[in-house]
Structure formats: structure tokens, C-alpha cells
CSV table of C-alpha atoms and ligand atoms in Angstrom, one decimal:
chain,number,residue,atom,x,y,z
M,1,MET,CA,-9.4,18.5,-7.1
M,2,THR,CA,-13.0,17.1,-7.4
M,3,ILE,CA,-12.7,14.1,-9.7
M,4,LYS,CA,-15.8,11.9,-10.5
M,5,PRO,CA,-15.1,8.2,-10.3
M,6,ILE,CA,-14.6,6.5,-13.6
M,7,ASP,CA,-18.0,4.8,-13.5
M,8,HIS,CA,-19.5,8.3,-14.0
M,9,PHE,CA,-17.8,8.5,-17.4
M,10,LYS,CA,-20.6,7.5,-19.9
M,11,ILE,CA,-18.1,5.4,-21.7
M,12,TYR,CA,-17.3,3.2,-18.7
M,13,THR,CA,-18.2,-0.5,-19.4
M,14,GLY,CA,-17.2,-2.1,-16.1
M,15,HIS,CA,-13.8,-3.2,-17.3
M,16,LYS,CA,-10.5,-1.6,-18.1
M,17,ILE,CA,-11.2,1.2,-20.6
M,18,MET,CA,-9.9,0.5,-24.1
M,19,ILE,CA,-9.5,3.3,-26.5
M,20,ALA,CA,-8.3,2.5,-30.0
M,21,GLY,CA,-8.1,4.0,-33.4
M,22,PRO,CA,-5.7,5.5,-35.9
M,23,CYS,CA,-3.2,8.2,-35.0
M,24,SER,CA,-4.9,10.3,-37.6
M,25,ALA,CA,-8.2,10.4,-39.5
M,26,GLU,CA,-6.9,10.3,-43.1
M,27,ASN,CA,-9.9,9.5,-45.2
M,28,GLU,CA,-13.4,8.3,-44.8
M,29,ARG,CA,-12.6,4.7,-45.9
M,30,GLN,CA,-9.6,4.3,-43.6
M,31,VAL,CA,-11.6,5.7,-40.6
M,32,MET,CA,-14.7,3.5,-41.2
M,33,GLU,CA,-12.9,0.3,-41.9
M,34,THR,CA,-10.6,0.7,-38.9
M,35,ALA,CA,-13.7,1.6,-36.8
M,36,ARG,CA,-15.7,-1.4,-38.0
M,37,SER,CA,-13.0,-3.9,-37.1
M,38,LEU,CA,-12.4,-2.3,-33.7
M,39,SER,CA,-16.2,-2.3,-33.0
M,40,GLU,CA,-16.3,-6.0,-33.8
M,41,ALA,CA,-13.4,-6.5,-31.5
M,42,GLY,CA,-15.5,-5.0,-28.6
M,43,VAL,CA,-13.8,-1.6,-28.4
M,44,LYS,CA,-16.2,1.0,-27.1
M,45,ILE,CA,-14.2,4.1,-27.6
M,46,PHE,CA,-12.7,5.1,-31.0
M,47,ARG,CA,-9.8,7.6,-31.2
M,48,ALA,CA,-8.6,9.5,-34.3
M,49,GLY,CA,-6.6,12.7,-34.5
M,50,ILE,CA,-8.2,15.4,-36.5
M,51,TRP,CA,-5.6,18.2,-35.8
M,52,LYS,CA,-2.1,16.8,-35.5
M,53,PRO,CA,0.8,18.5,-33.7
M,54,ARG,CA,3.8,17.5,-35.9
M,55,THR,CA,7.4,18.1,-35.1
M,56,LYS,CA,8.2,19.7,-38.5
M,57,PRO,CA,6.2,21.8,-40.9
M,58,GLY,CA,5.2,20.2,-44.1
M,59,CYS,CA,4.1,16.9,-42.6
M,60,PHE,CA,0.5,15.8,-42.6
M,61,GLU,CA,-1.1,18.1,-40.0
M,62,GLY,CA,-4.4,16.5,-39.8
M,63,ILE,CA,-7.5,16.5,-42.1
M,64,GLY,CA,-9.2,19.1,-39.9
M,65,ILE,CA,-13.0,19.8,-39.8
M,66,PRO,CA,-14.1,17.4,-42.6
M,67,GLY,CA,-12.8,14.5,-40.4
M,68,LEU,CA,-15.3,15.2,-37.7
M,69,ALA,CA,-18.1,14.1,-40.0
M,70,TRP,CA,-16.3,10.7,-40.3
M,71,LEU,CA,-16.3,10.4,-36.5
M,72,GLN,CA,-20.0,11.3,-36.4
M,73,GLN,CA,-20.4,8.5,-39.0
M,74,VAL,CA,-18.5,6.1,-36.7
M,75,LYS,CA,-20.8,6.9,-33.8
M,76,LYS,CA,-23.9,6.4,-35.9
M,77,GLU,CA,-22.8,3.2,-37.5
M,78,THR,CA,-21.0,1.4,-34.7
M,79,GLY,CA,-22.3,3.0,-31.5
M,80,MET,CA,-18.8,3.6,-30.3
M,81,ALA,CA,-18.0,6.8,-28.4
M,82,VAL,CA,-15.4,8.9,-30.2
M,83,THR,CA,-12.6,11.0,-29.0
M,84,THR,CA,-10.1,13.4,-30.6
M,85,GLU,CA,-7.2,15.7,-29.5
M,86,VAL,CA,-8.0,19.4,-28.9
M,87,ALA,CA,-5.1,21.9,-28.7
M,88,ASN,CA,-6.9,25.3,-28.7
M,89,PRO,CA,-10.3,26.9,-28.1
M,90,HIS,CA,-11.2,26.6,-31.8
M,91,HIS,CA,-10.6,22.8,-31.7
M,92,VAL,CA,-12.8,22.6,-28.6
M,93,GLU,CA,-15.6,24.5,-30.2
M,94,GLU,CA,-15.6,22.4,-33.4
M,95,ALA,CA,-15.3,19.1,-31.5
M,96,LEU,CA,-18.2,20.1,-29.2
M,97,LYS,CA,-20.3,21.2,-32.2
M,98,ALA,CA,-19.6,17.8,-33.8
M,99,GLY,CA,-20.8,15.9,-30.7
M,100,ILE,CA,-17.3,14.3,-29.9
M,101,ASP,CA,-17.9,12.3,-26.7
M,102,LEU,CA,-14.5,12.8,-25.0
M,103,LEU,CA,-11.6,15.1,-25.6
M,104,TRP,CA,-7.9,14.5,-25.1
M,105,ILE,CA,-5.2,16.9,-24.5
M,106,GLY,CA,-1.8,16.0,-26.3
M,107,ALA,CA,1.6,16.0,-24.6
M,108,ARG,CA,2.7,19.1,-26.5
M,109,THR,CA,-0.3,21.0,-25.2
M,110,THR,CA,-0.2,19.8,-21.5
M,111,VAL,CA,3.2,21.3,-21.4
M,112,ASN,CA,1.9,24.9,-22.1
M,113,PRO,CA,0.0,26.6,-19.2
M,114,PHE,CA,-1.3,29.3,-21.6
M,115,ALA,CA,-2.7,26.8,-24.0
M,116,MET,CA,-4.1,24.8,-21.1
M,117,GLN,CA,-5.8,27.9,-19.6
M,118,ASP,CA,-7.4,28.8,-22.9
M,119,ILE,CA,-8.7,25.3,-23.3
M,120,ALA,CA,-10.1,25.3,-19.8
M,121,ASN,CA,-11.8,28.6,-20.4
M,122,ALA,CA,-13.4,27.3,-23.6
M,123,LEU,CA,-14.6,24.2,-21.6
M,124,ARG,CA,-16.2,26.3,-18.7
M,125,GLY,CA,-19.8,25.0,-18.1
M,126,VAL,CA,-19.3,22.0,-20.5
M,127,ASP,CA,-19.8,18.4,-19.0
M,128,ILE,CA,-17.5,16.3,-21.0
M,129,PRO,CA,-14.8,13.8,-20.0
M,130,VAL,CA,-11.2,15.1,-20.7
M,131,LEU,CA,-8.2,12.9,-20.9
M,132,VAL,CA,-4.9,14.7,-20.2
M,133,LYS,CA,-1.7,13.2,-21.6
M,134,ASN,CA,1.5,13.8,-19.6
M,135,PRO,CA,3.6,16.7,-20.7
M,136,ILE,CA,6.5,15.7,-23.0
M,137,ASN,CA,9.1,16.5,-20.2
M,138,PRO,CA,8.9,14.4,-17.0
M,139,ASP,CA,7.3,17.1,-14.8
M,140,LEU,CA,4.6,15.7,-12.6
M,141,GLU,CA,3.6,19.2,-11.2
M,142,LEU,CA,3.1,20.5,-14.7
M,143,TRP,CA,0.8,17.5,-15.6
M,144,ILE,CA,-1.2,17.9,-12.4
M,145,GLY,CA,-1.3,21.7,-13.0
M,146,ALA,CA,-2.9,21.2,-16.4
M,147,MET,CA,-5.6,19.0,-14.8
M,148,GLU,CA,-6.1,21.6,-12.1
M,149,ARG,CA,-6.8,24.3,-14.7
M,150,LEU,CA,-9.5,22.1,-16.2
M,151,ASN,CA,-10.9,21.1,-12.9
M,152,LYS,CA,-11.2,24.7,-11.8
M,153,ALA,CA,-13.2,25.4,-15.0
M,154,GLY,CA,-15.7,22.7,-13.8
M,155,ILE,CA,-14.4,19.5,-15.7
M,156,THR,CA,-14.8,16.7,-13.1
M,157,LYS,CA,-14.7,13.7,-15.5
M,158,MET,CA,-11.0,13.5,-16.0
M,159,ALA,CA,-8.4,10.9,-16.5
M,160,ALA,CA,-4.6,11.0,-17.1
M,161,ILE,CA,-2.9,9.4,-19.9
M,162,HIS,CA,0.7,8.2,-19.4
M,163,ARG,CA,2.4,8.2,-22.8
M,164,GLY,CA,6.0,8.5,-21.7
M,165,PHE,CA,8.5,11.2,-21.7
M,166,SER,CA,11.0,12.5,-24.3
M,167,THR,CA,14.7,12.1,-23.8
M,168,TYR,CA,17.7,13.2,-25.7
M,169,GLY,CA,19.9,10.6,-27.2
M,170,GLU,CA,19.6,6.8,-27.8
M,171,SER,CA,16.6,4.9,-26.2
M,172,ILE,CA,14.7,1.8,-27.3
M,173,TYR,CA,11.6,3.9,-26.6
M,174,ARG,CA,10.2,6.8,-28.5
M,175,ASN,CA,9.2,8.2,-25.1
M,176,GLU,CA,10.7,6.7,-22.0
M,177,PRO,CA,8.0,5.3,-19.6
M,178,GLN,CA,9.4,6.4,-16.4
M,179,TRP,CA,6.8,4.4,-14.5
M,180,GLN,CA,7.6,6.0,-11.2
M,181,ILE,CA,5.8,9.2,-12.4
M,182,PRO,CA,2.4,7.7,-12.9
M,183,ILE,CA,3.0,5.7,-9.7
M,184,GLU,CA,3.5,9.0,-7.8
M,185,LEU,CA,0.5,10.5,-9.6
M,186,ARG,CA,-1.6,7.6,-8.3
M,187,ARG,CA,-0.3,8.2,-4.8
M,188,ARG,CA,-1.0,12.0,-5.0
M,189,LEU,CA,-4.5,11.7,-6.7
M,190,PRO,CA,-5.8,8.2,-5.9
M,191,GLU,CA,-9.2,9.0,-7.3
M,192,LEU,CA,-7.9,10.0,-10.8
M,193,PRO,CA,-8.1,7.2,-13.5
M,194,ILE,CA,-4.8,6.7,-15.2
M,195,LEU,CA,-4.7,5.2,-18.6
M,196,CYS,CA,-1.6,4.2,-20.6
M,197,ASP,CA,-0.8,4.9,-24.2
M,198,PRO,CA,1.9,2.4,-25.0
M,199,SER,CA,1.9,3.2,-28.8
M,200,HIS,CA,3.5,6.6,-28.2
M,201,MET,CA,5.7,5.2,-25.6
M,202,GLY,CA,7.2,2.5,-27.7
M,203,GLY,CA,7.2,4.2,-31.1
M,204,ARG,CA,7.4,0.7,-32.7
M,205,SER,CA,4.5,-1.7,-33.0
M,206,GLU,CA,6.5,-4.6,-31.6
M,207,LEU,CA,7.0,-2.8,-28.3
M,208,VAL,CA,3.2,-2.1,-27.7
M,209,TYR,CA,2.2,-5.3,-26.1
M,210,SER,CA,4.8,-5.6,-23.5
M,211,LEU,CA,4.3,-1.9,-22.5
M,212,ALA,CA,0.6,-2.4,-22.3
M,213,GLN,CA,1.1,-5.5,-20.1
M,214,THR,CA,3.4,-3.5,-17.8
M,215,ALA,CA,0.8,-0.8,-17.5
M,216,LEU,CA,-1.9,-3.3,-16.6
M,217,ASP,CA,0.5,-4.9,-14.1
M,218,LEU,CA,0.8,-1.5,-12.5
M,219,ASP,CA,-3.0,-1.2,-12.3
M,220,ALA,CA,-3.6,1.2,-15.1
M,221,ASP,CA,-7.3,1.8,-15.6
M,222,GLY,CA,-7.1,1.4,-19.3
M,223,LEU,CA,-5.2,1.7,-22.5
M,224,MET,CA,-5.2,4.0,-25.6
M,225,ILE,CA,-3.7,2.1,-28.7
M,226,GLU,CA,-3.1,3.3,-32.2
M,227,VAL,CA,-4.6,1.0,-34.8
M,228,HIS,CA,-4.7,1.5,-38.6
M,229,ILE,CA,-6.1,-0.6,-41.3
M,230,ASN,CA,-2.8,-0.3,-43.2
M,231,PRO,CA,-0.1,1.0,-40.8
M,232,SER,CA,2.8,1.1,-43.4
M,233,CYS,CA,0.8,3.7,-45.3
M,234,ALA,CA,-0.2,5.8,-42.4
M,235,LEU,CA,0.2,9.6,-42.8
M,236,SER,CA,1.6,9.8,-39.2
M,237,ASP,CA,3.2,7.5,-36.7
M,238,ALA,CA,3.3,4.6,-39.2
M,239,SER,CA,5.8,2.5,-37.3
M,240,GLN,CA,3.8,2.3,-34.1
M,241,GLN,CA,0.4,1.6,-35.3
M,242,LEU,CA,-1.1,-2.0,-35.0
M,243,THR,CA,-3.3,-3.6,-37.7
M,244,PRO,CA,-6.7,-4.6,-36.4
M,245,ALA,CA,-5.6,-8.3,-36.6
M,246,SER,CA,-2.5,-7.6,-34.3
M,247,PHE,CA,-4.6,-5.5,-32.1
M,248,ASN,CA,-6.9,-8.5,-31.6
M,249,GLN,CA,-4.0,-10.8,-30.9
M,250,MET,CA,-2.6,-8.4,-28.4
M,251,VAL,CA,-5.9,-8.0,-26.5
M,252,GLU,CA,-6.2,-11.8,-26.3
M,253,ARG,CA,-2.7,-12.0,-24.8
M,254,LEU,CA,-3.1,-9.3,-22.3
M,255,ILE,CA,-3.6,-10.4,-18.7
M,256,THR,CA,-5.7,-8.2,-16.5
M,257,ARG,CA,-4.5,-8.7,-12.8
M,258,ARG,CA,-7.0,-8.5,-10.0
M,259,GLU,CA,-7.2,-7.3,-6.4
M,260,PRO,CA,-6.1,-9.9,-3.8
M,261,ASP,CA,-8.9,-11.7,-2.0
M,262,ALA,CA,-8.9,-12.0,1.9
M,263,ALA,CA,-6.5,-15.0,2.1
M,264,GLU,CA,-4.1,-13.6,-0.4
M,265,PHE,CA,-4.2,-10.3,1.4
M,266,VAL,CA,-3.1,-12.1,4.7
M,267,ASN,CA,-0.2,-13.6,2.7
M,268,LEU,CA,0.7,-10.3,1.2
M,269,GLU,CA,0.6,-8.7,4.7
M,270,MET,CA,3.2,-11.2,5.9
M,271,TYR,CA,5.6,-10.3,3.0
M,272,ARG,CA,5.0,-6.7,3.6
M,273,LYS,CA,5.9,-7.0,7.3
M,274,ARG,CA,9.3,-8.5,6.1
M,275,ILE,CA,9.7,-5.6,3.7
M,276,ASP,CA,8.9,-3.1,6.5
M,277,ASP,CA,11.5,-4.7,8.7
M,278,CYS,CA,14.1,-4.4,6.0
M,279,ASP,CA,13.2,-0.8,5.3
M,280,SER,CA,13.6,0.0,9.0
M,281,ARG,CA,17.0,-1.7,9.2
M,282,LEU,CA,18.0,0.3,6.0
M,283,MET,CA,16.9,3.5,7.7
M,284,GLU,CA,19.0,2.8,10.7
M,285,ILE,CA,22.0,2.1,8.5
M,286,LEU,CA,21.4,5.2,6.4
M,287,ALA,CA,21.2,7.4,9.5
M,288,GLU,CA,24.5,5.8,10.8
M,289,ARG,CA,26.1,6.6,7.4
M,290,MET,CA,24.9,10.1,7.4
M,291,ASP,CA,26.4,10.6,10.9
M,292,ILE,CA,29.8,9.4,9.7
M,293,ALA,CA,29.5,11.7,6.6
M,294,ARG,CA,28.8,14.6,9.0
M,295,GLU,CA,32.0,13.7,11.0
M,296,ILE,CA,34.0,13.6,7.8
M,297,GLY,CA,32.4,17.0,7.0
M,298,ILE,CA,33.7,18.4,10.2
M,299,PHE,CA,37.2,17.0,9.6
M,300,LYS,CA,37.3,18.5,6.0
M,301,LYS,CA,36.2,21.8,7.2
M,302,SER,CA,38.8,21.9,10.0
M,303,HIS,CA,41.5,21.0,7.6
M,304,ASN,CA,40.2,23.2,4.8
M,305,LEU,CA,39.8,20.3,2.5
M,306,THR,CA,37.3,20.3,-0.5
M,307,VAL,CA,33.9,18.8,0.2
M,308,LEU,CA,33.9,16.9,-3.1
M,309,GLN,CA,36.5,14.4,-3.6
M,310,SER,CA,35.5,13.0,-7.0
M,311,GLU,CA,38.0,10.1,-7.1
M,312,ARG,CA,36.7,8.7,-3.9
M,313,TYR,CA,33.1,8.9,-5.2
M,314,SER,CA,34.0,7.1,-8.4
M,315,ASP,CA,35.8,4.4,-6.4
M,316,ILE,CA,32.7,3.9,-4.2
M,317,ILE,CA,30.5,3.5,-7.2
M,318,ASP,CA,32.8,1.1,-8.9
M,319,THR,CA,33.2,-1.1,-5.9
M,320,LEU,CA,29.5,-1.1,-5.2
M,321,GLU,CA,28.5,-1.9,-8.8
M,322,ASN,CA,30.8,-4.9,-8.7
M,323,LYS,CA,29.4,-6.0,-5.4
M,324,GLY,CA,25.9,-5.3,-6.8
M,325,LEU,CA,26.5,-7.7,-9.7
M,326,GLU,CA,27.4,-10.4,-7.2
M,327,LEU,CA,24.2,-9.8,-5.3
M,328,GLY,CA,21.9,-9.6,-8.4
M,329,ILE,CA,21.5,-5.8,-8.1
M,330,THR,CA,21.8,-3.9,-11.5
M,331,PRO,CA,24.5,-1.2,-11.8
M,332,GLN,CA,21.7,1.3,-12.7
M,333,CYS,CA,20.0,0.6,-9.5
M,334,ILE,CA,23.2,0.9,-7.5
M,335,ARG,CA,24.0,4.2,-9.2
M,336,ASN,CA,20.5,5.6,-8.6
M,337,ILE,CA,20.5,4.7,-4.9
M,338,PHE,CA,24.1,5.8,-4.1
M,339,GLU,CA,23.9,9.0,-6.2
M,340,SER,CA,21.1,10.2,-3.9
M,341,ILE,CA,22.9,9.1,-0.8
M,342,HIS,CA,26.1,10.7,-1.9
M,343,THR,CA,24.2,13.9,-2.9
M,344,GLU,CA,22.6,14.0,0.6
M,345,SER,CA,26.1,13.5,2.2
M,346,ILE,CA,27.6,16.4,0.1
M,347,ARG,CA,24.6,18.6,0.9
M,348,HIS,CA,25.2,18.1,4.7
M,349,GLN,CA,29.0,18.8,4.3
M,350,LEU,CA,28.2,22.1,2.3
M,351,GLU,CA,25.8,23.1,5.1
M,352,LEU,CA,28.7,22.7,7.6
M,353,ILE,CA,31.0,24.9,5.4
M,354,LYS,CA,28.3,27.5,5.1
M,355,ASP,CA,27.9,27.6,8.9
M,356,LYS,CA,31.6,28.5,9.0
M,357,GLN,CA,31.2,31.3,6.4
M,358,SER,CA,28.3,32.8,8.2
M,359,GLY,CA,30.2,32.8,11.5
M,360,ASN,CA,28.1,30.2,13.2
E,401,PEP,C1,-1.6,11.1,-30.5
E,401,PEP,O1,-2.2,10.6,-29.6
E,401,PEP,O2,-1.7,10.9,-31.8
E,401,PEP,C2,-0.6,12.2,-30.1
E,401,PEP,C3,-0.2,13.2,-30.9
E,401,PEP,O3,-0.1,11.9,-28.9
E,401,PEP,P1,1.0,12.6,-28.0
E,401,PEP,O4,0.3,13.9,-27.5
E,401,PEP,O5,1.1,11.7,-26.8
E,401,PEP,O6,2.2,12.8,-28.7
E,402,MN,MN1,0.1,9.3,-33.0
């Protein structure tokens, strides 16, 4: 992909990018009052949803085209750049006509390759920054694929927005962060700016600050935060929006980390050397374990025993979880690591059995 560095975005101010504004544009007064206070707080990009993808019909589905005039008014009066969500070519056309500065693609659109292709086609030949939220499901390829479609249509000013992933069942988050996914995205596309939207991740205003700080600690290039003059009366996402005052407090508390200087880099390198040594020892032990698993596989095969012995597996996990607690390693971490190790052992043993079936 050809992605222009973030300083090519006309909105770049030399710092982390901060995008803030209400979930939805509701009326002119709400938009203008929120925009004025955010502009005074130094925000340079104002967000407001004009078309809202809602889970159930009958909810407020966005004010539509009349709201675009309020965003124009925000631009004129405060000088902030403005951004809104587009989900189809009609939205793109109206947003471009209204002079919206940046577009964002919502999680429910990124997930759909047909919708993404229609949007990409509508943007062919247009030079506008597009921010692409992660798809609702934790699928990095789908996220990258959506960006590739835009890129192929000529969009080079692009950023990803990490807003978390939906899960079934209990969670303290509305959308689980799954930080390993943006970390992997950064590894795959180092030139792509990645912002974080802690508002949709947390789903509750009291979670926004700590999620935003984690994102900055992980080197996010910026944040998108929902702010409303009167969150409790908001027509969408009432529980996660901050008041302008709590937004200001949050921004004051947020710590922006920096890159290490030369001396710090030398120190870090020493730690890294120690980590590399540990990793190399871990690899050797892992290889030894795999060899034993293979020997067990040969034994099971020759005695016609099942590959999976689930009681043994539960015992291993129980023992290791207890040991982990003694060593200060969480049960979740133990389960994650040993599930993958066990899956790999089983895979080897199944391969051995297959060899027998195919007569090898
Ligand atoms: C939004 O930003 O208001 C929104 C609908 O976000 P998402 O696509 O992340 O759910
Ligand atoms: Mn919202």
C-alpha cells in the first residue's frame, strides 16, 4: 500500500492527533456549543455522526443532510477541520459536496467488502484523508483489506482507528480492546497512522481515560473521543460521552510518552539482550517439549490410543495455573500459552496418525 506520512494530512499539528465531538449531530445548538468548547480546549478536528448505524430500527438514525450545514458552521466559526462517518456512496457524495475535511468509515461498514468497494469507487480521484475503524469482529485481514480497497482507488492519506471488537457475553468493555491486533497492524504496516477510539471501546465514560492512556503508552498516533455538552440527554451513546469539562480534565491527565534518547536506548538494548537470551532458552525448551510430544505420538499410534487425552490436558492446565500463581503469572496468561503449545503437540500427533492412514 502507498500511504502518505501523517504530516501530509492537512489536519496534522505536529502532536498526537486529537479528534473530538459528539457521537451524533443532534441540533445546531448542541453541535455549536460542543464545538466552541472543544476549540477553546485546543482541539483541531471536530467529529459528529450525521448518518448513524444503529443496532435496532426506531432509534435515532442521525439527522442526515441538514446536519452537514452545522458542520460547515463549525468550520467557519472555529476553524476546526470536521469529520463524519460515511457508509455508502450517497453519504460520500453529500459529505464531499459539504466540504467535510476527513471521512471516517465505521466498524459496521469496514466489515463489509461490498460496501467498502462502493465507497472506494465513489472516492476514486478524490484527495481526502479517510480514517478506517476496525471491523466489529477481530479480523485483521478484513481491516487491512478495507484499507487496500481505498488505497487502490487512490486514497493515500489514510489512518486506522482502533475502537475495539465485539464479543458475546459479559465484558467490562463495550468492545474488547484486543491490543495485540493494532500492535500486529503496526508491525505489518509501519507507515500507517493508528488512532484509538476509547469511547466506543469502553462504552462508559469512566473507562475512557485509562483506555486512552493505554493507547498512548502503546504509541497510538492520536485519539478520537466522544464529547457532548449534555451526555445524559444524548440521542446515541449517552453513557460513553464526556462533557467538555471532563474531556479537558482527561487531556490534562494524559501523559504522552516519547521515544528513547541515545543513552536510554543503550540501557534498553541491555534489557533487550536479556529478553533475547530468555527467548532463545524458551525456544530450546519448546523444541525439546515438541520432541517428547512426538515420541508420545509414536507410542500412542503404535498402541492405537486416542491422540487427545482430555483429563491429562486439564491436569496440566490446573497444575500450571497453580504454579503460575506462585510465580506471579496470571491464569489467563498460562492458559493462552499452554493452549497454543498443546494445540501444536496435538497437531503433530494427528499428522503422525495421518501418515499411518496414508500408508507412509
Ligand atoms: C461512531 O463513531 O459514532 C460509531 C458509530 O463508531 P463505530 O463504527 O466504531 O461503532
Ligand atoms: Mn458513538
